[in-house]
Short mmCIF file of C-alpha atoms and ligand atoms in Angstrom, two decimals:
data_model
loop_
_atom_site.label_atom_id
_atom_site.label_comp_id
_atom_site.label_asym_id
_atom_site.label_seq_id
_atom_site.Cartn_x
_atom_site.Cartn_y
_atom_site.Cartn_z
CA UNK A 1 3.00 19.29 20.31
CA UNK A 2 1.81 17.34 17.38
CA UNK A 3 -1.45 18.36 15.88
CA UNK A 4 -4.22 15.83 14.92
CA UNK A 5 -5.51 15.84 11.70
CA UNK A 6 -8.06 13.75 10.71
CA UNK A 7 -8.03 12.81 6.76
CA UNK A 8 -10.83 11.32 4.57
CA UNK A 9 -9.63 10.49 1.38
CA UNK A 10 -13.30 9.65 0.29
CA UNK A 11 -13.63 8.50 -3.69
CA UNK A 12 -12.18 8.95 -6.85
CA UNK A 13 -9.40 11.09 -7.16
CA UNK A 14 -9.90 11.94 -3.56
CA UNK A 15 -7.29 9.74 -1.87
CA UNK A 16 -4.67 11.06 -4.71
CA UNK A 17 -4.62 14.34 -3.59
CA UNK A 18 -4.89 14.16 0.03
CA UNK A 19 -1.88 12.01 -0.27
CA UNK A 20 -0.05 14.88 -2.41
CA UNK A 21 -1.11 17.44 0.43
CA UNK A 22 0.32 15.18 3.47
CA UNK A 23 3.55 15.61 1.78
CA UNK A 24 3.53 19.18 1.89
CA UNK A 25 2.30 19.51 5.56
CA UNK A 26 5.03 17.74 6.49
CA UNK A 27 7.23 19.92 4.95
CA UNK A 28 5.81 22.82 6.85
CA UNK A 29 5.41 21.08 10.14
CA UNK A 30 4.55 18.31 12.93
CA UNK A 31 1.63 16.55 12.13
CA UNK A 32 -0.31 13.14 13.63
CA UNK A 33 -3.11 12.12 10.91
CA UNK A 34 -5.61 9.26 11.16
CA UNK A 35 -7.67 8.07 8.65
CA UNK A 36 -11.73 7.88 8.24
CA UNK A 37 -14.06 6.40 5.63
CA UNK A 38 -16.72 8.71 4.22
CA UNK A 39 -18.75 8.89 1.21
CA UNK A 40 -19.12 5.46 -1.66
CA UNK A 41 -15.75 3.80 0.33
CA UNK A 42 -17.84 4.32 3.51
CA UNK A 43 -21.21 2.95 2.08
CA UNK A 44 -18.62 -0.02 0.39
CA UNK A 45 -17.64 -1.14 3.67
CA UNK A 46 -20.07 0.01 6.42
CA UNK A 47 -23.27 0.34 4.75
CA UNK A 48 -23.08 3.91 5.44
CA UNK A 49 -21.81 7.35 4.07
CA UNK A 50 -20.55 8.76 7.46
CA UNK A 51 -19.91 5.78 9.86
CA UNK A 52 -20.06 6.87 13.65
CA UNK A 53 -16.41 6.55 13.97
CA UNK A 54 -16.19 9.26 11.89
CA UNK A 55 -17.57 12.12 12.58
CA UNK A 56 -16.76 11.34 16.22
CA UNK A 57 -13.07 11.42 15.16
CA UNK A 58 -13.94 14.27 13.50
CA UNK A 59 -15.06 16.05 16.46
CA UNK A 60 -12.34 15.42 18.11
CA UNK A 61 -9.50 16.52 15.98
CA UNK A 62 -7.48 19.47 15.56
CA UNK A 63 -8.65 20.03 11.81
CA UNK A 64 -9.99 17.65 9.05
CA UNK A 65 -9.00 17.55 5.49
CA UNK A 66 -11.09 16.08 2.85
CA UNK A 67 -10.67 14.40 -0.75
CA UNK A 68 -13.94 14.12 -2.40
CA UNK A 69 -17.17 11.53 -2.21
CA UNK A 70 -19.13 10.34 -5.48
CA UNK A 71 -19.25 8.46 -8.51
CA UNK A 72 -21.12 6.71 -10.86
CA UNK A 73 -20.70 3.48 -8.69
CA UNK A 74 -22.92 4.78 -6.07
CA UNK A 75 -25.26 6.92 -8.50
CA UNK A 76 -28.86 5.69 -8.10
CA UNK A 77 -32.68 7.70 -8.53
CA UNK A 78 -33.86 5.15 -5.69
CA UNK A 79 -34.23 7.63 -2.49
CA UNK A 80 -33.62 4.62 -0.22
CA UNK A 81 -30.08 3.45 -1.01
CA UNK A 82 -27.39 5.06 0.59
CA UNK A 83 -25.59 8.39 -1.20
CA UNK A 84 -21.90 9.48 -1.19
CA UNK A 85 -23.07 12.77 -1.02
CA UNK A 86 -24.80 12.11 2.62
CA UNK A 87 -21.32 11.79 3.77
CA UNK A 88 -20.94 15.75 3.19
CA UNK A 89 -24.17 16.65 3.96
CA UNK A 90 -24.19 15.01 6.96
CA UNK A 91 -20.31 15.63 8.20
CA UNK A 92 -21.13 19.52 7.65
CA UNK A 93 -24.25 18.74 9.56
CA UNK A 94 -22.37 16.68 12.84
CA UNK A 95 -19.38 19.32 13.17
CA UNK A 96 -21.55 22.31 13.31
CA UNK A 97 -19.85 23.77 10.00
CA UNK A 98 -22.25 26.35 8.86
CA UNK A 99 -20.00 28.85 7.06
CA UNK A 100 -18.50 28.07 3.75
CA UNK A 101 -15.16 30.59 2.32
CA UNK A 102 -14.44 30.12 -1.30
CA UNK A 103 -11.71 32.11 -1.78
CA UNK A 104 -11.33 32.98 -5.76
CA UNK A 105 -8.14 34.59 -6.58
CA UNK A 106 -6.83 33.95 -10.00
CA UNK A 107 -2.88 32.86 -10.17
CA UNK A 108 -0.27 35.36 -12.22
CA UNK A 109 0.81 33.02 -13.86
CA UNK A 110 -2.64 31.08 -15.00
CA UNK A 111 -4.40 34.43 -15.81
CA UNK A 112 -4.90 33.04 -19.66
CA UNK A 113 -6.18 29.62 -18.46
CA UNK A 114 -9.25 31.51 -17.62
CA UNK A 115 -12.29 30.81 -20.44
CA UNK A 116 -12.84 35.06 -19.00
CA UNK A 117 -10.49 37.39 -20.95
CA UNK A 118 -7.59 38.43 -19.02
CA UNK A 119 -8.39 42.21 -18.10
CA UNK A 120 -11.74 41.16 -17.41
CA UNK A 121 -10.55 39.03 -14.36
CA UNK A 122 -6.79 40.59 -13.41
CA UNK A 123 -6.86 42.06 -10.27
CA UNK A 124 -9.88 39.33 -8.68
CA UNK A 125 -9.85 38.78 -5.16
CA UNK A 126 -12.81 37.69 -3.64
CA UNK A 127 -14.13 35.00 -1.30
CA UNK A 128 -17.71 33.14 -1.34
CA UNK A 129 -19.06 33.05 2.18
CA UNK A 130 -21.86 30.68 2.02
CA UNK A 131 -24.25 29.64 4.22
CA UNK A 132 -23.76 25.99 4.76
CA UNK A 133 -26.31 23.85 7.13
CA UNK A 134 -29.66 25.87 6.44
CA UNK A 135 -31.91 26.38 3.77
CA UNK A 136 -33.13 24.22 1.00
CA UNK A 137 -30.74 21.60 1.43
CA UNK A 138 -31.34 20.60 4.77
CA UNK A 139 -35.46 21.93 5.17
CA UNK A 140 -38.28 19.44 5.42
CA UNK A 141 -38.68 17.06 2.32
CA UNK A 142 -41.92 15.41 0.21
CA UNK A 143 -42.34 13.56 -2.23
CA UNK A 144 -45.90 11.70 -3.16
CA UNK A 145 -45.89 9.79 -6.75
CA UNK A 146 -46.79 13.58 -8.28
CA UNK A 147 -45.54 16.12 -6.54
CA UNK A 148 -41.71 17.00 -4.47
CA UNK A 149 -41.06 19.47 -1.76
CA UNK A 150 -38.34 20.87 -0.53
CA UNK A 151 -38.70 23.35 1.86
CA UNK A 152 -36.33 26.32 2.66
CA UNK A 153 -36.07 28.18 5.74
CA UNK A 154 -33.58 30.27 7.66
CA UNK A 155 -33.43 30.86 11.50
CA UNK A 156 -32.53 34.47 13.22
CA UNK A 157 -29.44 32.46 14.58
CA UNK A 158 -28.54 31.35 11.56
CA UNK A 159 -28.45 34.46 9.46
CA UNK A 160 -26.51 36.49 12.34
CA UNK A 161 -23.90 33.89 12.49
CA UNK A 162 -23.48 33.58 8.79
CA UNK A 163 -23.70 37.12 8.53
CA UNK A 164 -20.74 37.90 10.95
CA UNK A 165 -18.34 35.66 9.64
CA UNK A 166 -19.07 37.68 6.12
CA UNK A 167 -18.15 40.61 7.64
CA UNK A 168 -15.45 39.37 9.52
CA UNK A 169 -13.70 38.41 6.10
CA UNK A 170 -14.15 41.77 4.40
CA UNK A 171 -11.37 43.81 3.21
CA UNK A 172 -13.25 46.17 1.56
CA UNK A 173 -17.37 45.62 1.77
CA UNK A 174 -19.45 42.42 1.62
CA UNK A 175 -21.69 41.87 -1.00
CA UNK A 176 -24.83 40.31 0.47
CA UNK A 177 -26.59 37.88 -2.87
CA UNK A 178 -30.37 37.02 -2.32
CA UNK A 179 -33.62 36.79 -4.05
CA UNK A 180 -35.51 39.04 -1.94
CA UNK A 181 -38.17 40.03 -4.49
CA UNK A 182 -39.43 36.88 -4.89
CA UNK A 183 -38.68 34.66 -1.79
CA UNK A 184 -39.94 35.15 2.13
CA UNK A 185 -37.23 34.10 3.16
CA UNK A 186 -34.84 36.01 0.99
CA UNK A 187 -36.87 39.32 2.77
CA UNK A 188 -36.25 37.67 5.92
CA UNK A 189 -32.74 36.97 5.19
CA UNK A 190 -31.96 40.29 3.72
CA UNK A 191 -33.43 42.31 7.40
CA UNK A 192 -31.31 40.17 9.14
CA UNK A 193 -28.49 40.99 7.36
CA UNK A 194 -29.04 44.52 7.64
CA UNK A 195 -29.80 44.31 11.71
CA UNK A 196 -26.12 43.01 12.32
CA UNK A 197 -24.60 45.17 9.99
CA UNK A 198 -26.35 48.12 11.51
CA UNK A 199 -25.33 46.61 15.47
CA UNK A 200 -22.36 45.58 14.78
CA UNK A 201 -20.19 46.20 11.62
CA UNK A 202 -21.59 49.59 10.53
CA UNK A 203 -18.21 50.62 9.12
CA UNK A 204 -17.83 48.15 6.72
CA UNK A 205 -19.85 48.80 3.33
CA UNK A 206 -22.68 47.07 3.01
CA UNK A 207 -24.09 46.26 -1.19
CA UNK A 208 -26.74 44.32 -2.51
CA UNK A 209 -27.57 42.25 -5.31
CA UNK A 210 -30.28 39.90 -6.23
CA UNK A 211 -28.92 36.73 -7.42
CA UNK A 212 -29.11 36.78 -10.80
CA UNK A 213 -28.11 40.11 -11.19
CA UNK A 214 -24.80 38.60 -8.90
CA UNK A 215 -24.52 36.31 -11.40
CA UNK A 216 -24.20 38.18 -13.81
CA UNK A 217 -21.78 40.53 -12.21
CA UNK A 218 -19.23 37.70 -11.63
CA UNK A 219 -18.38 37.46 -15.05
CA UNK A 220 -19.23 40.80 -16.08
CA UNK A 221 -16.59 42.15 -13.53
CA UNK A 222 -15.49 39.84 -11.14
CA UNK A 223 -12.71 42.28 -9.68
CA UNK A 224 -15.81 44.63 -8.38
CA UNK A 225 -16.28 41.63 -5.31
CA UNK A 226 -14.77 41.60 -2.39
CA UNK A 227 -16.85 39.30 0.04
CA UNK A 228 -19.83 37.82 -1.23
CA UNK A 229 -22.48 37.01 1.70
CA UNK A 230 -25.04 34.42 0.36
CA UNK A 231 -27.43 31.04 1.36
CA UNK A 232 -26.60 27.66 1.12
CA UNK A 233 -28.36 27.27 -2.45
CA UNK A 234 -27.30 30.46 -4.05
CA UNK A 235 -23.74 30.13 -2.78
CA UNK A 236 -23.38 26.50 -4.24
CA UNK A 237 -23.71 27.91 -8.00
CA UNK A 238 -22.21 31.40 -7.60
CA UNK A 239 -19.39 29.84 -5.86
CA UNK A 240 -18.73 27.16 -8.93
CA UNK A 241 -19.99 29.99 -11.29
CA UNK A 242 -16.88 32.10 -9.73
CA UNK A 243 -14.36 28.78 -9.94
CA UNK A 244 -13.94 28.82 -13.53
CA UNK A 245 -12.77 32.35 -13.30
CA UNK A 246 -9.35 30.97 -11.99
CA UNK A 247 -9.74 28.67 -15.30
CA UNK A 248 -9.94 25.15 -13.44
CA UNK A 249 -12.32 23.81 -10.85
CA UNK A 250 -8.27 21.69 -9.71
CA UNK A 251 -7.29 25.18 -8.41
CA UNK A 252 -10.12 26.36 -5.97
CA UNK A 253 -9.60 25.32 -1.93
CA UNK A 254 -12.56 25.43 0.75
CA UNK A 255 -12.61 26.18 4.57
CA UNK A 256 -15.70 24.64 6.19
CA UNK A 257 -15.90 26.36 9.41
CA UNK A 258 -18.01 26.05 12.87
CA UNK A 259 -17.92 28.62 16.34
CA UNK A 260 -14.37 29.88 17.29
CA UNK A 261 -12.25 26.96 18.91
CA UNK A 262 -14.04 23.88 17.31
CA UNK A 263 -12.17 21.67 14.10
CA UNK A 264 -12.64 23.27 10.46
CA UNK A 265 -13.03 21.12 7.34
CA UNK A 266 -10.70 21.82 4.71
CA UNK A 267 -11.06 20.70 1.28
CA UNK A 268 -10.76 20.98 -2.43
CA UNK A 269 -13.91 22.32 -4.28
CA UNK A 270 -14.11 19.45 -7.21
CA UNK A 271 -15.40 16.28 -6.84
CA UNK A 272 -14.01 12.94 -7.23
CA UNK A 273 -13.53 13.18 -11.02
CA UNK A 274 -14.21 9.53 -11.80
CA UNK A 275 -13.35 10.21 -15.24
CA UNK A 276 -9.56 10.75 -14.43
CA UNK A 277 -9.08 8.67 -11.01
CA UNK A 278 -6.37 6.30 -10.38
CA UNK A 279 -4.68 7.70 -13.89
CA UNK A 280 -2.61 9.49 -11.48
CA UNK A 281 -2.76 13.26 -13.14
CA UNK A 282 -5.42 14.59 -11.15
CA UNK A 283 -4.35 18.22 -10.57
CA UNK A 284 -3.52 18.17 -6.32
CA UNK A 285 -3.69 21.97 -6.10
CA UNK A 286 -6.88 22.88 -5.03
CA UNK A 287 -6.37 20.23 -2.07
CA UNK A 288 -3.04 21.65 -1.39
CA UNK A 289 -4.26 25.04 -1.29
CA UNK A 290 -6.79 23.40 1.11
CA UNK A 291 -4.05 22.37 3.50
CA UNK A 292 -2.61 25.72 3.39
CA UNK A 293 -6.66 26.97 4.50
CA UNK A 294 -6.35 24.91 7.04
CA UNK A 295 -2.89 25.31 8.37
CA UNK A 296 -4.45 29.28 8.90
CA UNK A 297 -8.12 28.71 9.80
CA UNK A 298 -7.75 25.58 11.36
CA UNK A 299 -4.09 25.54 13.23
CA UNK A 300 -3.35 29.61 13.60
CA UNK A 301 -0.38 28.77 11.44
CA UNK A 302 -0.42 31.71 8.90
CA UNK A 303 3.45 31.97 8.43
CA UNK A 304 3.06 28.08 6.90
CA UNK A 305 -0.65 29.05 5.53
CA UNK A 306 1.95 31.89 3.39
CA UNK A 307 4.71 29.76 2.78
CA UNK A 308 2.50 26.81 0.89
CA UNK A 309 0.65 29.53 -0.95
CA UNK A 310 3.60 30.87 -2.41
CA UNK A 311 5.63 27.53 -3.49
CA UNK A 312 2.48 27.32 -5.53
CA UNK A 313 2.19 30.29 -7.12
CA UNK A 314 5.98 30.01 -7.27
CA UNK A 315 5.43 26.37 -8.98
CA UNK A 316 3.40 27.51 -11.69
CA UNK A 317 5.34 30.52 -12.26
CA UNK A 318 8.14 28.29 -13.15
CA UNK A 319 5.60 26.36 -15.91
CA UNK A 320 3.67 23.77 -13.48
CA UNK A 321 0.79 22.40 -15.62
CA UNK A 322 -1.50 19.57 -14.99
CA UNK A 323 -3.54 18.45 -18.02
CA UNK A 324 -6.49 20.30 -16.70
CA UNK A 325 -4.44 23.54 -17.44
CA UNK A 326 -3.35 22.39 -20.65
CA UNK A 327 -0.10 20.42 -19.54
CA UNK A 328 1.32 17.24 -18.82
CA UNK A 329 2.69 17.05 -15.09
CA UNK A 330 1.64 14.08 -13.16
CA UNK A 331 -0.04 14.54 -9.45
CA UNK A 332 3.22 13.32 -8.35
CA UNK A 333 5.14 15.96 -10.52
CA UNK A 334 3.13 18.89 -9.23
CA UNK A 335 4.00 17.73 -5.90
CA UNK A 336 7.21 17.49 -6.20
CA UNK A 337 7.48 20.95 -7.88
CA UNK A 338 5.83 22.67 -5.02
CA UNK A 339 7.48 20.95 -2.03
CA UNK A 340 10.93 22.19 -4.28
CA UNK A 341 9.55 25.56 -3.83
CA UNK A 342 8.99 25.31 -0.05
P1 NAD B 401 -15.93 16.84 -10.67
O1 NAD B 401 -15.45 18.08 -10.00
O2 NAD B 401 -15.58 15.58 -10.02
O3 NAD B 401 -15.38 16.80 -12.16
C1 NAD B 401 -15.72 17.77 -13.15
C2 NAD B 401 -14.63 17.81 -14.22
O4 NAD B 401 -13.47 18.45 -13.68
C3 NAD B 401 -14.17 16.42 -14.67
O5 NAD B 401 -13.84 16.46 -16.03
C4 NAD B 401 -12.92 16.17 -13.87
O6 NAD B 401 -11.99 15.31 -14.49
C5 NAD B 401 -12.35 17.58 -13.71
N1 NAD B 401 -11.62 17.70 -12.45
C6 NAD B 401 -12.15 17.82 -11.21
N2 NAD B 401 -11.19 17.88 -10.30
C7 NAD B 401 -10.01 17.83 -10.96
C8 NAD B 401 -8.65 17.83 -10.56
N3 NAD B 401 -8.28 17.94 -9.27
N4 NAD B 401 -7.70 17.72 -11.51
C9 NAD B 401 -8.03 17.64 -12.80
N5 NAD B 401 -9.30 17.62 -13.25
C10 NAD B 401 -10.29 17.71 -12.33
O7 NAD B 401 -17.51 16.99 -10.81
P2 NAD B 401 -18.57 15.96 -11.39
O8 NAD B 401 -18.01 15.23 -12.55
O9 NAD B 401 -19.82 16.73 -11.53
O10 NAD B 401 -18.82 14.92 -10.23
C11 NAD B 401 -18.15 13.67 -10.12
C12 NAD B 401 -18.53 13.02 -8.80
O11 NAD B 401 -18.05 13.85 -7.72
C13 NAD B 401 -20.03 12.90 -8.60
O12 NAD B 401 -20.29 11.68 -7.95
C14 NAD B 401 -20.36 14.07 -7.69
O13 NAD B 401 -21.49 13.83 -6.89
C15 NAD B 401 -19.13 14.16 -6.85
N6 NAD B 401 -18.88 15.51 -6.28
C16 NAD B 401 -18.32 15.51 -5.05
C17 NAD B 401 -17.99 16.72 -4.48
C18 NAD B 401 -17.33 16.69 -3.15
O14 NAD B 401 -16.93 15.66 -2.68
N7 NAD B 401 -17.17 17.82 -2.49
C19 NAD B 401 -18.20 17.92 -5.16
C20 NAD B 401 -18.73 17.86 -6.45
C21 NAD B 401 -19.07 16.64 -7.01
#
């Protein structure tokens, strides 16, 4: 049977490489997708970042796979008009995705695109869980003509859940990444953390670091991580803090994911890179690398999950550059070099 994926394209470079990565799920199997607006496109034509229609298809599907929202079209200080970005916020929000996986795993064949020296970062294998629908980004907000809050708070819930899918992923320990000498809810976070580990996942090792110690870390030796267990705010830097590792934001894929049995989000972990869009060289990797997420998280298809993975690696073994890795293959070029490879 067909699966359904639902793609939104979004802005920018977006729709370029959601276009590449439809060509290489088709190579690996049978797929129905239907298209959404989200983000500026949505707000062009609906008034809206995240029309109805959308996150309702979105519900419904198999798995969704997403370009990127933003630019400077839609940029504006006045808290009324609508934002791109409410598109993500609020899709995240609507499908119940509150766990984030960044995996970071620097290509063989890229290891001296990194701005890190190469023995620093050979041997890196580590994924970002991040807590995605709490915190600061999502707690109660003021603002009076002098002052701004934004408040952040975590639930029991939504630490145990977090927590579980952290050390579900490990390998070889989770590193859990708070701020618990400063913040309440850091202490909060960091018992909670401890409870479930204690309950339920006792024999996996259990570190931890205070954020900008972890920080710190990731650069200093990056190949010391395994799973890194963190909240919404803290996992949004460490996890771009840990892209350039790989040497290019156009490299890094995302799984959003919700319970067990409900549609994932998939999708690269740039943004719409207005500078570059519709010159057709946007690098379609990180998207692709998405699809491959999702063909494992969100279809149970691990052999094709495998098989995408390696055309790329495969790819840029055989000298695959976009010019944000110092070449000059077109989107289309790098898409044709990995579906070669499948
Ligand atoms: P960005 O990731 O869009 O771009 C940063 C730099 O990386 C740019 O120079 C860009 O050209 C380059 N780049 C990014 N993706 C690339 C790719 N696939 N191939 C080659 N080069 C690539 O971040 P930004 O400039 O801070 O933000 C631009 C817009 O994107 C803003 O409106 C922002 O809000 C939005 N944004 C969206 C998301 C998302 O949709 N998930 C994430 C981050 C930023």
């Amino acid at each position: 049977m067909s699966r359904r994926i639902v793609l939104l394209p979004g802005d920018g470079i977006g729709p370029e490489v959601v276009a590449a990565t439809t060509k290489v799920l088709d190579a690996v199997g049978d797929f129905t997708y239907e298209e959404h607006l989200i983000g500026g496109a949505a707000i062009d034509a609906t008034g809206t970042a995240l029309p109805d229609e959308t996150l309702a298809a979105c519900r419904d599907a198999d798995a969704v796979l997403l370009g990127a929202v933003g630019g400077p079209k839609w940029d504006s200080t006045d808290p009324g008009r609508p934002r791109p970005e409410q598109g993500l916020l609020g899709i995240r929000k609507g499908m119940e995705l509150f766990a984030n996986l960044r995996p970071v795993r620097p290509l063989t064949a890229l290891l001296d695109a990194s701005p890190l020296k190469r023995e620093r970062i050979e041997g890196t294998d580590l994924v970002v869980v991040r807590e995605l629908t709490g915190g600061m980004y999502f707690g109660r907000k003021e603002r009076t003509a002098d002052s701004a809050l934004d408040e952040n708070a975590y639930t029991r819930a939504e630490v145990e859940r977090i927590a579980r899918v952290a050390f579900r992923a490990a390998r070889r320990k989770v590193t859990n990444v708070d701020k618990m000498n400063v913040l309440e809810v850091s202490r909060f976070w960091r018992e909670v953390v401890l409870d479930v580990h204690a309950r339920e996942f006792a024999d996996v090792p259990l570190d931890h670091l205070l954020v900008d110690n972890a920080s710190m870390q990731l650069i200093n030796a990056p190949s010391e991580f395994d799973v890194i267990l963190t909240d919404n705010m803290f996992g949004d830097i460490l996890s771009d803090e840990a892209a350039m590792i790989t040497g290019s934001i156009g490299m890094l894929p995302s799984a959003s994911l919700g319970e067990e049995g409900r549609p994932g989000l998939f999708e690269p972990v740039h943004g719409s890179a207005p500078d570059i869009a519709g010159k057709g060289i946007a690098n379609p990797l990180a998207t692709i690398l998405s699809g491959a997420l999702l063909l494992r998280h969100g279809l149970g298809l691990s052999d094709e999950a495998d098989a995408v993975e390696s055309a790329v690696d495969r790819a840029l073994e055989r000298g695959l550059r976009t010019p944000d890795l110092g070449g000059d293959a077109t989107t289309d070029q790098a898409t044709q070099a990995v579906l070669e490879q499948l």
